[in-house]
Coordinates of C-alpha atoms in Angstrom, one line a residue:
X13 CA -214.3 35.5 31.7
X14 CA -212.8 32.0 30.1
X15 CA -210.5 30.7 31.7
X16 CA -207.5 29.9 29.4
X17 CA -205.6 26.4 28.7
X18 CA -202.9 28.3 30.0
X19 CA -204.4 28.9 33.6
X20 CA -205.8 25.7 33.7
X21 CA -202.5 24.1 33.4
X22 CA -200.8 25.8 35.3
X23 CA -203.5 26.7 38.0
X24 CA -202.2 29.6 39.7
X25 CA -198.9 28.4 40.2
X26 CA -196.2 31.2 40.7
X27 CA -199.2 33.7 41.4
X28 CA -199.7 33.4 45.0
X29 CA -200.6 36.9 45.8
X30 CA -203.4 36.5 43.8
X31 CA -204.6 34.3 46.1
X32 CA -203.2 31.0 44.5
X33 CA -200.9 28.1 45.7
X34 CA -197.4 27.8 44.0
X35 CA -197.5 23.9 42.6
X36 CA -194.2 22.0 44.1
X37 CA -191.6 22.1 42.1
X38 CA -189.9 18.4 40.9
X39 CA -186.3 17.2 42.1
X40 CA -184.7 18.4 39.0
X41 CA -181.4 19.8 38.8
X42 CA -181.8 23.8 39.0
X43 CA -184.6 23.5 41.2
X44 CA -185.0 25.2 45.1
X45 CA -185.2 21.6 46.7
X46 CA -183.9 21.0 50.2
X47 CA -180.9 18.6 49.0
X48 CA -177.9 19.7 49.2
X49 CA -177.5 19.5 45.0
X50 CA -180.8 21.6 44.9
X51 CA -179.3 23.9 47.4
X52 CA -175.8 24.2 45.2
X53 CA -177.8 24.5 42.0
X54 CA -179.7 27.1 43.7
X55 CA -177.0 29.2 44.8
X56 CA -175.5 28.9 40.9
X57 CA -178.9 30.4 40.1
X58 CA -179.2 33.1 42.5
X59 CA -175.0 33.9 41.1
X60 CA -176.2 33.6 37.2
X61 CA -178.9 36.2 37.8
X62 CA -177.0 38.7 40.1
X63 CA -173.9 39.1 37.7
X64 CA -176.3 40.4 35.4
X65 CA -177.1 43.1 37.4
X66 CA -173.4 43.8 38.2
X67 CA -173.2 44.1 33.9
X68 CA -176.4 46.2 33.8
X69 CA -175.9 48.8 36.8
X70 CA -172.2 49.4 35.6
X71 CA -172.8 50.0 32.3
X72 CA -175.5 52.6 33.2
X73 CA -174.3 54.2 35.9
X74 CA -170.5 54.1 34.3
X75 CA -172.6 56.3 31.4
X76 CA -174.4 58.7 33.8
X77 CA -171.2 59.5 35.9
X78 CA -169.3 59.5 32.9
X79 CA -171.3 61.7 30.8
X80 CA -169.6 65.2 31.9
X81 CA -166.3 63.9 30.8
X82 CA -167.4 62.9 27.4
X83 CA -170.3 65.2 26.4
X84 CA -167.7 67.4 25.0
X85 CA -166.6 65.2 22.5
X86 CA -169.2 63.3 21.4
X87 CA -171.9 66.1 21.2
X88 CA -171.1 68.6 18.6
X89 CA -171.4 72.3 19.4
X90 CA -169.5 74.8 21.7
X91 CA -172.4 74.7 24.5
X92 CA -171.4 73.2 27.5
X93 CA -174.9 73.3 29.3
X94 CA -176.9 71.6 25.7
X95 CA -173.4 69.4 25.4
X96 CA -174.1 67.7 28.7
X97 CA -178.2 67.7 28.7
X98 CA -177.6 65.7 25.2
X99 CA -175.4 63.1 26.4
X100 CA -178.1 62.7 29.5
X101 CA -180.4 62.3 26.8
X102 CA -178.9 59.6 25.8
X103 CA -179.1 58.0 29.2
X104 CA -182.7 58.2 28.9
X105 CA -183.5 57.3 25.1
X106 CA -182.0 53.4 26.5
X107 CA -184.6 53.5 28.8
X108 CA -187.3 54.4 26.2
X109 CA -187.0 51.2 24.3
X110 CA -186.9 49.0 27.5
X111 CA -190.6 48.5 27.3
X112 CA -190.5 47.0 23.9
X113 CA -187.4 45.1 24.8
X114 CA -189.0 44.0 27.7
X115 CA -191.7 42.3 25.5
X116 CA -189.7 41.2 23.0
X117 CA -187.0 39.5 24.7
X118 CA -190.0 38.4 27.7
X119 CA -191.4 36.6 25.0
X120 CA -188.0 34.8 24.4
X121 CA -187.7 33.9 28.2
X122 CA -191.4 32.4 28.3
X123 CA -190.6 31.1 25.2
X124 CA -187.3 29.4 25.0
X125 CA -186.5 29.5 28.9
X126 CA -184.8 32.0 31.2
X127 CA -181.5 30.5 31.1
X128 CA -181.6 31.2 26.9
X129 CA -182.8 34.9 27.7
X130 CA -179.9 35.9 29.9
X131 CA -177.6 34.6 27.8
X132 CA -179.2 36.5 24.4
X133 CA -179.6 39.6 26.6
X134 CA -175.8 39.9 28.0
X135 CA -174.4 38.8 25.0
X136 CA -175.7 42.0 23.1
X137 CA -175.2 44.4 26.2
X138 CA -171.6 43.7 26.2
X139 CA -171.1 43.7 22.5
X140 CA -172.9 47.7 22.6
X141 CA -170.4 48.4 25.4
X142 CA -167.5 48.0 23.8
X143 CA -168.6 49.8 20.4
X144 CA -168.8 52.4 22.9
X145 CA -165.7 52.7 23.9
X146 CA -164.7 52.8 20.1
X147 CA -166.9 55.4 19.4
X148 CA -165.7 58.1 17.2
X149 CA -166.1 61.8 18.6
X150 CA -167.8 64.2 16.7
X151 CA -164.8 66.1 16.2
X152 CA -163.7 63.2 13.3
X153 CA -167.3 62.1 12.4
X154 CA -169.5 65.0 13.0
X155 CA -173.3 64.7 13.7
X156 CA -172.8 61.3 13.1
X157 CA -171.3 60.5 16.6
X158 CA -174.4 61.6 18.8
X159 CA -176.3 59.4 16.5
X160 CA -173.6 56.3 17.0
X161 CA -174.3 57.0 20.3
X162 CA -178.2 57.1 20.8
X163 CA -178.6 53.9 18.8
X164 CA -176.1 51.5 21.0
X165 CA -178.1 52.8 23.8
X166 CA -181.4 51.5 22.0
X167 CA -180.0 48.5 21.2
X168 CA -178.9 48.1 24.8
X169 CA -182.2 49.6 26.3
X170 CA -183.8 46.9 23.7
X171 CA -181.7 43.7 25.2
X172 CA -181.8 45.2 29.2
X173 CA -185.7 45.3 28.8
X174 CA -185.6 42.0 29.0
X175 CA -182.5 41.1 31.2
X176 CA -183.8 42.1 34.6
X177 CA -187.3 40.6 34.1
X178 CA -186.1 37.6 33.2
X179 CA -183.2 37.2 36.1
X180 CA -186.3 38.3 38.7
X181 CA -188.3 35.2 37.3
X182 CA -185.0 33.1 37.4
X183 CA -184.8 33.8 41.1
X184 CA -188.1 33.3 41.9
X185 CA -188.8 29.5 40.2
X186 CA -185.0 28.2 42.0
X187 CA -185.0 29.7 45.3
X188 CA -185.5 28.4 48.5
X189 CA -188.9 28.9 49.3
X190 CA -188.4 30.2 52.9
X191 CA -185.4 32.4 51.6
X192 CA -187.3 33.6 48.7
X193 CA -186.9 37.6 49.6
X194 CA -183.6 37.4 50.8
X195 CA -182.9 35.5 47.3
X196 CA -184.6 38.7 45.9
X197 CA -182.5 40.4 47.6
X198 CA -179.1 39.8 47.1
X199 CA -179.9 39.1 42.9
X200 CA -180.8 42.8 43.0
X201 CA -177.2 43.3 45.2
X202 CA -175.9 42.7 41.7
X203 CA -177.5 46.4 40.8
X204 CA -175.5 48.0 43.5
X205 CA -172.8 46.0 43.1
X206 CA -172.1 47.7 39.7
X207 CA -173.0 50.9 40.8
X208 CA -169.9 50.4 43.2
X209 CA -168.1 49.6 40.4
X210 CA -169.0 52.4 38.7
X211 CA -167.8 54.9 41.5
X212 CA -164.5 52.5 41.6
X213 CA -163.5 53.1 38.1
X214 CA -164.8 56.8 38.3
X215 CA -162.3 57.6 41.2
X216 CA -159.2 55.6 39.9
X217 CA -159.8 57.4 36.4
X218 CA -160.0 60.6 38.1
X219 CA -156.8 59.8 40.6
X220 CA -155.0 58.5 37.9
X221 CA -156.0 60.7 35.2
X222 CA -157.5 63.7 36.4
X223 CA -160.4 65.9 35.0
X224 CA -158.1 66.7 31.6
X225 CA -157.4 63.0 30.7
X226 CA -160.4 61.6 31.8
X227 CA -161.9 64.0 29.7
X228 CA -159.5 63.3 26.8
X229 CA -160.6 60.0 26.4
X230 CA -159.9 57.8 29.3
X231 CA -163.9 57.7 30.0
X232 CA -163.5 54.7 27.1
X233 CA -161.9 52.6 29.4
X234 CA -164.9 52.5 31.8
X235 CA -166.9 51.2 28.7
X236 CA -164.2 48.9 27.9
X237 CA -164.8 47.4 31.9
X238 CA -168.0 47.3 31.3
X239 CA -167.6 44.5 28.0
X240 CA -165.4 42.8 30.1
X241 CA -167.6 42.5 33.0
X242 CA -170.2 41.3 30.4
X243 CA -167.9 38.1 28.8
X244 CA -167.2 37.3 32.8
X245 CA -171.5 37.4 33.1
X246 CA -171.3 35.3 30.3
X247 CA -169.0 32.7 31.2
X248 CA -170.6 32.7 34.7
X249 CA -174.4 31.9 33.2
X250 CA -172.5 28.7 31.0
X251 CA -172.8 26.7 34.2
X252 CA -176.4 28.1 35.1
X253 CA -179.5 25.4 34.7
X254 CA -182.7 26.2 33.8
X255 CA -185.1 26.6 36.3
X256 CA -187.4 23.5 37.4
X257 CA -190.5 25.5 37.3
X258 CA -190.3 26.7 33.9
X259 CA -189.1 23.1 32.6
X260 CA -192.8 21.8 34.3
X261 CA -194.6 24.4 32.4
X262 CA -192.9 24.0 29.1
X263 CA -194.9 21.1 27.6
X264 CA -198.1 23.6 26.8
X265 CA -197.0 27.0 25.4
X266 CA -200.4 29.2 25.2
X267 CA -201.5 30.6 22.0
X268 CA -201.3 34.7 21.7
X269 CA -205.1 34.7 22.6
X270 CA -204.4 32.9 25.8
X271 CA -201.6 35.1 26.9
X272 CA -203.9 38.6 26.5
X273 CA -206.4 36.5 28.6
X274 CA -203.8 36.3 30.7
X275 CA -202.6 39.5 30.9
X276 CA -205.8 41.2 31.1
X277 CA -206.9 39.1 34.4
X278 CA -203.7 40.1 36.1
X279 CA -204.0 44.0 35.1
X280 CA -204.3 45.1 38.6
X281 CA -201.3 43.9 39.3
X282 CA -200.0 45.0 35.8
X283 CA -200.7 48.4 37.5
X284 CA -199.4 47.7 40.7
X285 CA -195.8 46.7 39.2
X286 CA -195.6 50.3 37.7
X287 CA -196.7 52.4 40.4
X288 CA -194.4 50.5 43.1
X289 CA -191.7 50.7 40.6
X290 CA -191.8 54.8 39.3
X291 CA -191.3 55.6 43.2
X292 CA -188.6 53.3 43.9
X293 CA -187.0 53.7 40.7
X294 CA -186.7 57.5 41.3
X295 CA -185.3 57.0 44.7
X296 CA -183.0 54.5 42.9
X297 CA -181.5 57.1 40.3
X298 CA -181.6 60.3 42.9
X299 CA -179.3 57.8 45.6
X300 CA -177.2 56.2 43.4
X301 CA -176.3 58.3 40.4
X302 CA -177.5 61.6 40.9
X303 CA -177.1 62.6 44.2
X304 CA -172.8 63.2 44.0
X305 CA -173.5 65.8 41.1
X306 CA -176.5 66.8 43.6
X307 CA -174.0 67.7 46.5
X308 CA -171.2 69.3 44.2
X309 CA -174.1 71.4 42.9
X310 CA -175.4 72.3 46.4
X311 CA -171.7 73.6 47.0
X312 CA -171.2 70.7 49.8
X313 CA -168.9 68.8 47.7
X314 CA -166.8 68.6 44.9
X315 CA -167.4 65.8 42.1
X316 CA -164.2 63.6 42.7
X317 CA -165.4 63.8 46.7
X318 CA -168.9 63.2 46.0
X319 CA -168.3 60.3 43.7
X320 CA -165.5 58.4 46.3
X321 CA -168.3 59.2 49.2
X322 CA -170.6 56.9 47.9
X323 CA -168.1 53.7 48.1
X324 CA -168.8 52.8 51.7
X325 CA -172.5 53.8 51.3
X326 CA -173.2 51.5 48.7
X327 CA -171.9 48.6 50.7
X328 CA -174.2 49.3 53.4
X329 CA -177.3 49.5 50.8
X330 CA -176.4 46.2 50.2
X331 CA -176.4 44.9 54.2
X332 CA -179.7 46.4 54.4
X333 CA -181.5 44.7 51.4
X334 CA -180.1 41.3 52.9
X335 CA -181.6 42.0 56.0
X336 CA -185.1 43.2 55.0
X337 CA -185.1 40.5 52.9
X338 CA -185.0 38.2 55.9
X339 CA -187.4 40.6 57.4
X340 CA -190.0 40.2 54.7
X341 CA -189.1 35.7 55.1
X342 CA -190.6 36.0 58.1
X343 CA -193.4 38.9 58.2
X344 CA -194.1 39.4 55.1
X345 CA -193.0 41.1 51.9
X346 CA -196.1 43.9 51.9
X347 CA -195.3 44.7 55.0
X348 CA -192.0 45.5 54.8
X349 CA -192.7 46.8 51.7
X350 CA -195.0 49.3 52.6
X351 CA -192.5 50.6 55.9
X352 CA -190.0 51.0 53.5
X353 CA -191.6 53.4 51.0
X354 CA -193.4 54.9 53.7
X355 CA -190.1 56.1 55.3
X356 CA -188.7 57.1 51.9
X357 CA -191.5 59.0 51.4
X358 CA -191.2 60.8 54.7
X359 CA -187.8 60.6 55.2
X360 CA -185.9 62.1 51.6
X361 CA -186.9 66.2 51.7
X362 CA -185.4 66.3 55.9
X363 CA -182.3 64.7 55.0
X364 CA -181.7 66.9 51.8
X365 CA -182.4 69.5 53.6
X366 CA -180.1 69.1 56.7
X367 CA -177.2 68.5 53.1
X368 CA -178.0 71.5 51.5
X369 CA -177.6 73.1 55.2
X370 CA -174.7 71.7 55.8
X371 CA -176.3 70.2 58.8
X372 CA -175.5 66.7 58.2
X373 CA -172.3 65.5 56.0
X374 CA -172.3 64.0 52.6
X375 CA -171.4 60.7 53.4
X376 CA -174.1 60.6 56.8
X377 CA -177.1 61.6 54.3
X378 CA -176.6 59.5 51.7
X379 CA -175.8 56.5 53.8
X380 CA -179.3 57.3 55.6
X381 CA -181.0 57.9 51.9
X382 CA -179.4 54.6 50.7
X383 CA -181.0 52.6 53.9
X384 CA -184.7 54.0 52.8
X385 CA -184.3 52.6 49.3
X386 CA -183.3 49.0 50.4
X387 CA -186.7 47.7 50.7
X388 CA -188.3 49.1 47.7
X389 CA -185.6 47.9 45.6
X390 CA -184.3 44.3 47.4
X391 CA -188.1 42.9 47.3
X392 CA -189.2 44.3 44.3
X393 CA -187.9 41.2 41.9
X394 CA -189.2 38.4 43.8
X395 CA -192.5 40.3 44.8
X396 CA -193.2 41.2 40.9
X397 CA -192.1 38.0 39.3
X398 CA -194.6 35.8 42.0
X399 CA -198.1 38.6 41.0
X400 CA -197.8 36.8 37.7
X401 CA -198.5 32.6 36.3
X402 CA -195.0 31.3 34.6
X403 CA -196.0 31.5 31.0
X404 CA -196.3 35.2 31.1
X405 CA -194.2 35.9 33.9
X406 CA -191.2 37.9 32.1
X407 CA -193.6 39.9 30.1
X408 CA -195.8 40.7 32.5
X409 CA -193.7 42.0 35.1
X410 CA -191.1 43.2 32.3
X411 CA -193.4 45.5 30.8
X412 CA -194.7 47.8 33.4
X413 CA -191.1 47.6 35.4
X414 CA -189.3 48.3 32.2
X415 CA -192.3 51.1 31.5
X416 CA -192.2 52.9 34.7
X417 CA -188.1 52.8 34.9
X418 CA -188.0 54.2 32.0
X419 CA -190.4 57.2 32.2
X420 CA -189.5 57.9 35.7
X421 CA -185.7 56.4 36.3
X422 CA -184.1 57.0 33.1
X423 CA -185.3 60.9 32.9
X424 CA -184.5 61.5 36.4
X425 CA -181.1 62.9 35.3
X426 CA -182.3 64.8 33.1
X427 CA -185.0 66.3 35.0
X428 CA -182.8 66.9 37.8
X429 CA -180.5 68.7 35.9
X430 CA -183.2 70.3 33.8
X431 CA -184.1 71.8 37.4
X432 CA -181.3 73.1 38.3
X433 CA -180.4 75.1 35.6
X434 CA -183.7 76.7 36.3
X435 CA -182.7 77.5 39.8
X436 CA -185.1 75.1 41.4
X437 CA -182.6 72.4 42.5
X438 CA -184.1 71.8 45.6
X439 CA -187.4 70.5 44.3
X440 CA -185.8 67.3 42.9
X441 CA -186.2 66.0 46.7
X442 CA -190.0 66.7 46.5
X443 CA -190.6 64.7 43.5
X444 CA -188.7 61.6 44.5
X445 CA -190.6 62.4 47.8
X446 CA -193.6 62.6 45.7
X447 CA -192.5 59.5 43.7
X448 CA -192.5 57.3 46.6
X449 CA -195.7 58.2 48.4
X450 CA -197.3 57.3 45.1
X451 CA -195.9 54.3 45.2
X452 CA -196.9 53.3 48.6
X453 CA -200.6 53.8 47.3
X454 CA -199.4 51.4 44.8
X455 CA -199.0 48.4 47.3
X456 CA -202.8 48.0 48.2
X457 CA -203.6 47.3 44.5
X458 CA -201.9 43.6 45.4
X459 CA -204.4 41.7 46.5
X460 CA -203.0 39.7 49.7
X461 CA -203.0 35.6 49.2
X462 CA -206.3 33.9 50.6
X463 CA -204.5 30.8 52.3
X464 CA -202.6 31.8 56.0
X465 CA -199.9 29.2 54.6
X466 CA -198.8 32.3 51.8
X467 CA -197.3 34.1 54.9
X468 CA -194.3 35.1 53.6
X469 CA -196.0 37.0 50.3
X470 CA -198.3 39.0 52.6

């Protein structure tokens, strides 16, 4: 195969898992140097990409929890069960543009820089959030409100495509290069951050409100925290610089037929990136957002309950990506990786189990089902973002993150729920069991670097 300008210039810097040697990046500001301006500018980074996440997780876990309370008004109809399986369809229909997004605003990021992409990318998340809480309810408008609905979620699913991508490549060209996974790590913390959030506002509406007025229209306000959180994102990513990596690749842009060479000699781990992703991504949705309505449906738990027992939780997800992220700094990422999705895999259908038995509590399970996700999800950014060479990096990790998220994350609602009005609730377990063991497979398409020096990607 030719080798492309693009490769040749860059070499295979930011693909060490192919085997390559990252270049050194220069002393410039926004860079992971070891002065103590690099370090600051480093740690603006690393707070630039992870309030993104807060934004992103909050808005669509704020909709999924939320989505029982407003169903009713925004879905015509006087069908509870198709009222609530509509509005969950509109919590995956974001995720089905994501892919396109991905590559459309990934093209932006290689383009125009990463700093320019999170700041395109939040600006129109927050605007969608609070036409949201505007909405009109089908009750005034009709039809027409479902269909309000559905296309702010595209046009977020369109701008969040490209938003975690391009924070994950962010991270990876400013952080310390012996903290790069614990970097990963805590950007991602931003994810659960929001879902925290999320359950926050969810339980204060509830105490304050109760079912009837959260149902009467106070689910707006969590829409209406969710702009805000956007314009704090915003102000927050003013001070950010762009990343010293990128700025050394900028001079040579490759062509279109460059890039598809590019692509197409990194499709293994095109494939890799998806299959790792579909099985953490449906551990993701099952622990985070599913699992209270999960519980409440198992009889274990009411929803108010269920929704105030993840708080605590949560926290300790977060604690346990820092520290395999400091576990894959000094053994490895694959590794740790592969013991973390191994144990998810193994691990989900007992503890489901011993909740539906009543054998173990609400809270004890889903701390323990929390603590199996924190690998797959804390290393994931850091470990994607380094498969691929800087001027394709967004896209190409984008793509088949956004892809799989989307087929796999952003239906799991849906399926879940699609399951248990069948009766067959307690298969969901198996397939997120299912999903992970898949995803283990997935690992040993990475092909491990060839220098001993790469440790910490190995």
């Amino acid at each position: 195969m030719d080798q492309p300008r693009a490769k040749t210039a860059e070499g295979n810097a930011g693909c060490p898992l192919a085997g390559g040697r990252a270049a050194p990046s220069p002393p410039t500001p926004g860079g992971g140097g070891e002065g103590g301006n690099d370090a600051r500018q480093s740690r603006r980074a690393l707070l630039a990409a992870t309030v993104g996440g807060v934004v992103e997780s909050f808005d669509w876990t704020v909709y999924a929890v939320l989505a029982p309370f407003f169903a009713a008004q925004v879905f015509p109809g006087d069908d509870p069960v198709a009222q609530l399986l509509g509005a969950y369809l509109g919590f995956a229909v974001g995720f089905v543009v994501r892919p396109l997004g991905s590559y459309l605003m990934g093209r932006i990021a290689d383009a125009r820089g990463r700093r320019f992409g999170l700041t395109l990318s939040m600006a129109v998340i927050s605007a969608a959030s609070a036409l949201i809480a505007a909405l009109p309810t089908a009750g005034t408008v009709g039809a027409a409100a479902p269909v309000l609905l559905v296309g702010l979620r595209l046009v977020q699913g369109l701008s969040m495509g490209g938003e975690n991508p391009s924070a994950a490549a962010y991270v990876t060209e400013t952080a310390p290069p012996a903290l790069r996974f614990l970097y990963s790590a805590l950007s991602y913390s931003g994810v659960v951050v929001g879902n925290i959030l999320s359950f926050g506002v969810l339980t204060l509406l509830l105490t304050i409100l109760g079912n009837d007025g959260v149902t009467g229209g106070g689910w707006r306000i969590g829409f209406l925290a969710a702009a805000a959180l956007g314009l704090l994102a915003l102000w927050i990513r003013r001070g950010a610089q762009e990343s010293a990596e990128f700025t050394a690749h900028a001079a040579h842009r490759p062509t279109g037929r460059e890039r598809r060479t590019l692509l197409r000699a990194h499709a293994r781990h095109l494939l890799a990136v998806f299959l790792i992703t579909l099985g953490a991504t449906v551990g993701y949705y099952f622990g985070t957002t599913y699992l209270p309505h999960y519980a409440a449906q198992l009889g274990v738990a009411s929803d108010t309950a269920s929704a105030a027992a993840m708080l605590l939780p949560l926290l300790a997800l977060i604690a346990a990506m820092a520290g395999v992220g400091r576990l894959a700094d000094r053994f490895g990422a694959l590794p740790t990786l592969r013991a973390g999705l191994a144990l998810l895999a193994l691990g989900t259908v007992p503890l489901m189990t011993a909740l539906a038995h009543r054998a173990l509590p609400m809270w004890l399970v889903t701390v323990g089902y929390l603590l199996l996700i924190a690998a797959p999800i804390g290393l994931a950014n850091v470990l994607f973002a380094r498969l691929f060479p800087v001027a394709v990096r967004v896209v190409a990790m984008g793509v088949p993150f956004t892809l799989a998220t989307g087929l796999f994350g952003g239906t799991f609602p849906l399926l879940a729920q699609a399951l248990a009005n069948t009766g067959r609730l307690t298969l969901v377990p198996w397939w997120a069991a299912g999903a992970a063991a898949l995803s283990l497979l997935g690992t040993y398409l990475i092909r491990p670097p060839t220098s001993p020096t790469r440790k910490e990607h190995a």
